[in-house]
């Protein structure tokens, strides 16, 4: 077990390095850099101005060299420039302008704990990412709280009597929920619950059941600081619904399989009531498979988070990804991709280890 | 002219319809709830040894459920048929039903023929034994036919999908067109969007974009996945380690980050999508080349002409696909010459190309993993050992022994994957990536519509519901196919 985890960790590290390098390569392509220069400087810059803007900030160095700077194994760039008054101005990656020569650090990269500055938000990347991650963590926590129990209940109810009307209805519901991407269900939910003109809100307002114009809010902007049912339920529901169907179907399949097992039949023939068979004999064994599925679903949720945070204007990690990527904010995007890659790989590891742990019939070879 | 109502002169039916739907829902929920708590029916054993149960209240409820269900279906059919006959006299629904007449005819013909011949049509025919599969197939067929008829034959659409009509901005469904000329359709059936374009026509033009890109992208992803997954699973070793690592690498990317890295105008300017297209599109050529060669290499008299014809055609199509205006890659700094324009019968729109390539790129690793897993499993079977003893080559075994026996799960996954690709295309549109902003495809329409979501939902709901039904149809179809292929 120990060597298995070690090997997996090594593999993860290699994957993470390759991935970050790919992201670095793509964001440092010349057209992307030109776009960055023009959005940071001004849009009517000439070709020469763009080149000198990029050159002064170390963007035109060879790619491996730049990547080394980001990692922190190559000294950061230093530009000396004589301005119109004849004063030498020294700028660099690792120190603020006007720093004394002795106080300048040479290396500053991820290894030194320096994640760089965001060109869009003009702040430190690590603080920004941490803040946004906390917001998304809150969202994900509520999603898991809603999604997992709902999926397990639906799956167990459907799988306990295979082929019954209940099973058909719930299975159709879970297929429908996997077929509804977040941007579709989110739009439909906003129309139904969060619009003052359509859906149920005008009716409820007319009957005097709600004091506000709409039942729920279509924007979760305030939810970062102060999450209430009214502003937070729709985003949570939207993400949960898409992820739920798959887990429910896996639970149903697993439950249906257990219900046909020999020991369940024996228990039934012995005269144990149906309810006891389900609750005491079948349920525990049926829940092994859904565990791995739930873990593997987490990276999937990340996608949903990006869409839902954009749709509901919730300032979380997903929205940060969109903002970083659409502005080619290189160092922010690097940090974002490192975090998301770690999330993906760690959940894969947990699901593998957990499966072995829960299911003693499987041994790692 | 008066604006249309939803059901027009058929509105006297609405009450009955609502009643039937309401009763049906209540009965279904009630029956499920009682089935959770009620004990099983008492049974009595008769003297001849058979077991009998009385129908009781449960049986009665069952009967009533069936009756209301049939009533719902029958009333829907009345709306539809009356709509086809009466057109806009039967309201917006009638107008839509009439515009869709060619689709109804097509579906009817295909269903009747398929059900008549279902015993001789293999897995496809068996689909008509499962209700779920049939419903799924009907939904998919509807969108495929609608997409083809609207996109290729210009049949269903009532107005041009890009032209704007004065005074129709954000108008509600059924609004008559101001100053419509004689030959022109008089209404905006589903209203106008924020640029005063017809939502109904854009919906079906957009269906064509989806129906065109999603299946083809999935086919290409399967070609890549199969061509790489079979040797990875069959040979194992270093090749497998390397390919699996690469596949996991792509899968570890959040899809949206990948899209943002691949589908921007800046990346298109570097020519990277064209390089990727050149690599990804070669796989079908390689696949068919190896497929035919491994089968016929012992009969050179058949093999050589066959390969020349097939590969010649495929290479031509390949070159036509990847070259645009005479160049394979043309950036500011350099360009690579491609097929001359006289021979180039198809110029792929660069924005569609980049969307297509990135969707294939995202899907291929998952297909690779599935095929690799299936190959690992199947290569231990006896018939593979028999083929090896017979002295067959490895590619013959992979493509003519392993692949046909893996077809069941692959067909099911193919249906699911088209649905997933549709969702991905919508995601791209939702983030405004790739396709132009006036493109009628569903994702882009949802993206433009969501800015006004609190004021107007009618431009937004039709594409959302359409995407939902198409993907639902594909999922149900896959479910039906899985059930039927497991049965034998």
GROMACS .gro file of N, CA and C in nm, chain B residues 140-229:
model
  270
  505UNK      N    1  -3.421   1.180  -3.076
  505UNK     CA    2  -3.301   1.204  -3.156
  505UNK      C    3  -3.338   1.223  -3.302
  506UNK      N    4  -3.426   1.132  -3.350
  506UNK     CA    5  -3.467   1.139  -3.491
  506UNK      C    6  -3.531   1.273  -3.522
  507UNK      N    7  -3.615   1.320  -3.428
  507UNK     CA    8  -3.680   1.449  -3.449
  507UNK      C    9  -3.576   1.558  -3.475
  508UNK      N   10  -3.475   1.565  -3.390
  508UNK     CA   11  -3.377   1.673  -3.405
  508UNK      C   12  -3.289   1.655  -3.526
  509UNK      N   13  -3.256   1.528  -3.556
  509UNK     CA   14  -3.173   1.506  -3.675
  509UNK      C   15  -3.249   1.550  -3.799
  510UNK      N   16  -3.374   1.503  -3.811
  510UNK     CA   17  -3.453   1.539  -3.930
  510UNK      C   18  -3.476   1.690  -3.934
  511UNK      N   19  -3.511   1.749  -3.818
  511UNK     CA   20  -3.536   1.893  -3.816
  511UNK      C   21  -3.410   1.969  -3.856
  512UNK      N   22  -3.295   1.925  -3.801
  512UNK     CA   23  -3.170   1.992  -3.833
  512UNK      C   24  -3.138   1.984  -3.981
  513UNK      N   25  -3.150   1.863  -4.036
  513UNK     CA   26  -3.117   1.844  -4.178
  513UNK      C   27  -3.213   1.925  -4.265
  514UNK      N   28  -3.343   1.917  -4.234
  514UNK     CA   29  -3.441   1.985  -4.320
  514UNK      C   30  -3.426   2.136  -4.312
  515UNK      N   31  -3.397   2.187  -4.190
  515UNK     CA   32  -3.382   2.331  -4.177
  515UNK      C   33  -3.248   2.377  -4.236
  516UNK      N   34  -3.143   2.297  -4.213
  516UNK     CA   35  -3.010   2.342  -4.253
  516UNK      C   36  -2.982   2.322  -4.400
  517UNK      N   37  -3.023   2.206  -4.453
  517UNK     CA   38  -2.987   2.174  -4.592
  517UNK      C   39  -3.097   2.218  -4.687
  518UNK      N   40  -3.223   2.187  -4.652
  518UNK     CA   41  -3.331   2.214  -4.748
  518UNK      C   42  -3.408   2.343  -4.719
  519UNK      N   43  -3.375   2.409  -4.607
  519UNK     CA   44  -3.439   2.537  -4.576
  519UNK      C   45  -3.590   2.522  -4.562
  520UNK      N   46  -3.635   2.408  -4.507
  520UNK     CA   47  -3.779   2.381  -4.509
  520UNK      C   48  -3.855   2.445  -4.393
  521UNK      N   49  -3.812   2.417  -4.270
  521UNK     CA   50  -3.895   2.450  -4.155
  521UNK      C   51  -3.896   2.598  -4.125
  522UNK      N   52  -3.779   2.661  -4.141
  522UNK     CA   53  -3.763   2.798  -4.095
  522UNK      C   54  -3.860   2.892  -4.166
  523UNK      N   55  -3.906   2.992  -4.091
  523UNK     CA   56  -4.003   3.086  -4.148
  523UNK      C   57  -3.936   3.214  -4.196
  524UNK      N   58  -3.825   3.251  -4.133
  524UNK     CA   59  -3.755   3.373  -4.172
  524UNK      C   60  -3.606   3.344  -4.178
  525UNK      N   61  -3.531   3.439  -4.234
  525UNK     CA   62  -3.387   3.425  -4.235
  525UNK      C   63  -3.336   3.436  -4.092
  526UNK      N   64  -3.239   3.349  -4.057
  526UNK     CA   65  -3.198   3.344  -3.916
  526UNK      C   66  -3.113   3.464  -3.876
  527UNK      N   67  -3.066   3.542  -3.971
  527UNK     CA   68  -2.982   3.656  -3.936
  527UNK      C   69  -3.052   3.790  -3.958
  528UNK      N   70  -3.157   3.792  -4.041
  528UNK     CA   71  -3.216   3.922  -4.075
  528UNK      C   72  -3.301   3.974  -3.960
  529UNK      N   73  -3.299   4.107  -3.943
  529UNK     CA   74  -3.372   4.168  -3.834
  529UNK      C   75  -3.495   4.238  -3.891
  530UNK      N   76  -3.607   4.227  -3.821
  530UNK     CA   77  -3.729   4.292  -3.867
  530UNK      C   78  -3.758   4.409  -3.775
  531UNK      N   79  -3.802   4.521  -3.833
  531UNK     CA   80  -3.822   4.639  -3.750
  531UNK      C   81  -3.941   4.617  -3.656
  532UNK      N   82  -3.924   4.662  -3.533
  532UNK     CA   83  -4.033   4.654  -3.436
  532UNK      C   84  -4.053   4.518  -3.375
  533UNK      N   85  -3.962   4.424  -3.402
  533UNK     CA   86  -3.982   4.290  -3.347
  533UNK      C   87  -3.887   4.259  -3.233
  534UNK      N   88  -3.816   4.361  -3.183
  534UNK     CA   89  -3.717   4.338  -3.079
  534UNK      C   90  -3.784   4.290  -2.950
  535UNK      N   91  -3.740   4.174  -2.902
  535UNK     CA   92  -3.790   4.117  -2.777
  535UNK      C   93  -3.941   4.100  -2.774
  536UNK      N   94  -4.003   4.085  -2.892
  536UNK     CA   95  -4.149   4.068  -2.893
  536UNK      C   96  -4.186   3.927  -2.850
  537UNK      N   97  -4.301   3.915  -2.786
  537UNK     CA   98  -4.343   3.787  -2.731
  537UNK      C   99  -4.383   3.689  -2.841
  538UNK      N  100  -4.385   3.559  -2.811
  538UNK     CA  101  -4.424   3.459  -2.910
  538UNK      C  102  -4.561   3.491  -2.970
  539UNK      N  103  -4.573   3.467  -3.099
  539UNK     CA  104  -4.700   3.486  -3.167
  539UNK      C  105  -4.726   3.627  -3.215
  540UNK      N  106  -4.625   3.716  -3.206
  540UNK     CA  107  -4.646   3.852  -3.251
  540UNK      C  108  -4.647   3.857  -3.403
  541UNK      N  109  -4.749   3.922  -3.462
  541UNK     CA  110  -4.750   3.932  -3.608
  541UNK      C  111  -4.641   4.026  -3.656
  542UNK      N  112  -4.587   3.995  -3.772
  542UNK     CA  113  -4.480   4.073  -3.831
  542UNK      C  114  -4.539   4.201  -3.888
  543UNK      N  115  -4.479   4.313  -3.850
  543UNK     CA  116  -4.532   4.440  -3.902
  543UNK      C  117  -4.496   4.454  -4.050
  544UNK      N  118  -4.598   4.485  -4.131
  544UNK     CA  119  -4.574   4.508  -4.274
  544UNK      C  120  -4.518   4.386  -4.345
  545UNK      N  121  -4.572   4.269  -4.314
  545UNK     CA  122  -4.524   4.149  -4.381
  545UNK      C  123  -4.573   4.149  -4.525
  546UNK      N  124  -4.484   4.106  -4.615
  546UNK     CA  125  -4.527   4.099  -4.755
  546UNK      C  126  -4.608   3.973  -4.778
  547UNK      N  127  -4.658   3.959  -4.901
  547UNK     CA  128  -4.755   3.853  -4.927
  547UNK      C  129  -4.699   3.713  -4.908
  548UNK      N  130  -4.584   3.687  -4.970
  548UNK     CA  131  -4.530   3.551  -4.962
  548UNK      C  132  -4.470   3.518  -4.827
  549UNK      N  133  -4.452   3.620  -4.745
  549UNK     CA  134  -4.377   3.600  -4.622
  549UNK      C  135  -4.465   3.539  -4.513
  550UNK      N  136  -4.401   3.467  -4.421
  550UNK     CA  137  -4.474   3.415  -4.306
  550UNK      C  138  -4.514   3.532  -4.216
  551UNK      N  139  -4.640   3.530  -4.165
  551UNK     CA  140  -4.696   3.648  -4.103
  551UNK      C  141  -4.657   3.670  -3.958
  552UNK      N  142  -4.602   3.567  -3.892
  552UNK     CA  143  -4.578   3.579  -3.748
  552UNK      C  144  -4.435   3.542  -3.712
  553UNK      N  145  -4.391   3.591  -3.594
  553UNK     CA  146  -4.273   3.534  -3.529
  553UNK      C  147  -4.328   3.432  -3.429
  554UNK      N  148  -4.321   3.303  -3.467
  554UNK     CA  149  -4.391   3.202  -3.388
  554UNK      C  150  -4.343   3.199  -3.243
  555UNK      N  151  -4.211   3.206  -3.224
  555UNK     CA  152  -4.160   3.203  -3.087
  555UNK      C  153  -4.106   3.339  -3.045
  556UNK      N  154  -4.151   3.444  -3.111
  556UNK     CA  155  -4.110   3.578  -3.071
  556UNK      C  156  -3.979   3.621  -3.135
  557UNK      N  157  -3.935   3.741  -3.097
  557UNK     CA  158  -3.810   3.794  -3.150
  557UNK      C  159  -3.707   3.806  -3.040
  558UNK      N  160  -3.577   3.799  -3.076
  558UNK     CA  161  -3.475   3.810  -2.973
  558UNK      C  162  -3.430   3.956  -2.960
  559UNK      N  163  -3.321   3.979  -2.886
  559UNK     CA  164  -3.284   4.118  -2.858
  559UNK      C  165  -3.231   4.192  -2.979
  560UNK      N  166  -3.208   4.120  -3.090
  560UNK     CA  167  -3.172   4.188  -3.215
  560UNK      C  168  -3.285   4.176  -3.317
  561UNK      N  169  -3.406   4.148  -3.269
  561UNK     CA  170  -3.525   4.141  -3.353
  561UNK      C  171  -3.516   4.033  -3.459
  562UNK      N  172  -3.447   3.923  -3.426
  562UNK     CA  173  -3.444   3.810  -3.518
  562UNK      C  174  -3.545   3.705  -3.472
  563UNK      N  175  -3.585   3.618  -3.565
  563UNK     CA  176  -3.690   3.521  -3.534
  563UNK      C  177  -3.633   3.405  -3.451
  564UNK      N  178  -3.683   3.387  -3.330
  564UNK     CA  179  -3.631   3.283  -3.241
  564UNK      C  180  -3.655   3.144  -3.300
  565UNK      N  181  -3.775   3.126  -3.358
  565UNK     CA  182  -3.812   2.995  -3.412
  565UNK      C  183  -3.715   2.950  -3.523
  566UNK      N  184  -3.686   3.041  -3.617
  566UNK     CA  185  -3.598   3.005  -3.728
  566UNK      C  186  -3.456   2.980  -3.677
  567UNK      N  187  -3.412   3.063  -3.582
  567UNK     CA  188  -3.277   3.046  -3.528
  567UNK      C  189  -3.264   2.914  -3.455
  568UNK      N  190  -3.372   2.874  -3.387
  568UNK     CA  191  -3.370   2.748  -3.314
  568UNK      C  192  -3.338   2.632  -3.407
  569UNK      N  193  -3.406   2.628  -3.522
  569UNK     CA  194  -3.387   2.513  -3.611
  569UNK      C  195  -3.261   2.525  -3.695
  570UNK      N  196  -3.219   2.648  -3.727
  570UNK     CA  197  -3.089   2.664  -3.792
  570UNK      C  198  -2.978   2.620  -3.697
  571UNK      N  199  -2.996   2.654  -3.569
  571UNK     CA  200  -2.898   2.614  -3.468
  571UNK      C  201  -2.893   2.463  -3.450
  572UNK      N  202  -3.010   2.399  -3.465
  572UNK     CA  203  -3.014   2.253  -3.456
  572UNK      C  204  -2.921   2.192  -3.560
  573UNK      N  205  -2.916   2.254  -3.676
  573UNK     CA  206  -2.830   2.201  -3.784
  573UNK      C  207  -2.684   2.208  -3.742
  574UNK      N  208  -2.639   2.320  -3.682
  574UNK     CA  209  -2.501   2.330  -3.636
  574UNK      C  210  -2.469   2.216  -3.540
  575UNK      N  211  -2.560   2.193  -3.446
  575UNK     CA  212  -2.536   2.090  -3.346
  575UNK      C  213  -2.536   1.952  -3.409
  576UNK      N  214  -2.639   1.926  -3.493
  576UNK     CA  215  -2.653   1.793  -3.554
  576UNK      C  216  -2.537   1.766  -3.650
  577UNK      N  217  -2.478   1.871  -3.705
  577UNK     CA  218  -2.365   1.853  -3.796
  577UNK      C  219  -2.237   1.826  -3.718
  578UNK      N  220  -2.208   1.908  -3.617
  578UNK     CA  221  -2.077   1.899  -3.552
  578UNK      C  222  -2.069   1.781  -3.455
  579UNK      N  223  -2.173   1.766  -3.368
  579UNK     CA  224  -2.160   1.668  -3.259
  579UNK      C  225  -2.131   1.525  -3.307
  580UNK      N  226  -2.210   1.467  -3.401
  580UNK     CA  227  -2.179   1.329  -3.438
  580UNK      C  228  -2.044   1.315  -3.508
  581UNK      N  229  -2.009   1.412  -3.593
  581UNK     CA  230  -1.882   1.399  -3.664
  581UNK      C  231  -1.764   1.409  -3.567
  582UNK      N  232  -1.775   1.503  -3.473
  582UNK     CA  233  -1.667   1.516  -3.375
  582UNK      C  234  -1.654   1.387  -3.295
  583UNK      N  235  -1.769   1.327  -3.262
  583UNK     CA  236  -1.764   1.202  -3.186
  583UNK      C  237  -1.701   1.090  -3.269
  584UNK      N  238  -1.736   1.084  -3.398
  584UNK     CA  239  -1.677   0.981  -3.484
  584UNK      C  240  -1.525   0.996  -3.487
  585UNK      N  241  -1.479   1.119  -3.504
  585UNK     CA  242  -1.333   1.141  -3.509
  585UNK      C  243  -1.270   1.102  -3.376
  586UNK      N  244  -1.335   1.138  -3.265
  586UNK     CA  245  -1.280   1.102  -3.134
  586UNK      C  246  -1.271   0.951  -3.122
  587UNK      N  247  -1.372   0.881  -3.175
  587UNK     CA  248  -1.368   0.735  -3.169
  587UNK      C  249  -1.256   0.678  -3.254
  588UNK      N  250  -1.235   0.737  -3.373
  588UNK     CA  251  -1.127   0.689  -3.460
  588UNK      C  252  -0.993   0.702  -3.387
  589UNK      N  253  -0.971   0.819  -3.326
  589UNK     CA  254  -0.845   0.841  -3.253
  589UNK      C  255  -0.835   0.742  -3.138
  590UNK      N  256  -0.943   0.734  -3.059
  590UNK     CA  257  -0.941   0.647  -2.941
  590UNK      C  258  -0.920   0.501  -2.976
  591UNK      N  259  -0.985   0.455  -3.085
  591UNK     CA  260  -0.972   0.314  -3.123
  591UNK      C  261  -0.833   0.286  -3.177
  592UNK      N  262  -0.784   0.374  -3.268
  592UNK     CA  263  -0.654   0.348  -3.330
  592UNK      C  264  -0.542   0.347  -3.227
  593UNK      N  265  -0.554   0.426  -3.121
  593UNK     CA  266  -0.449   0.427  -3.019
  593UNK      C  267  -0.479   0.330  -2.905
  594UNK      N  268  -0.607   0.310  -2.874
  594UNK     CA  269  -0.642   0.229  -2.758
  594UNK      C  270  -0.621   0.080  -2.782
   0.00000   0.00000   0.00000
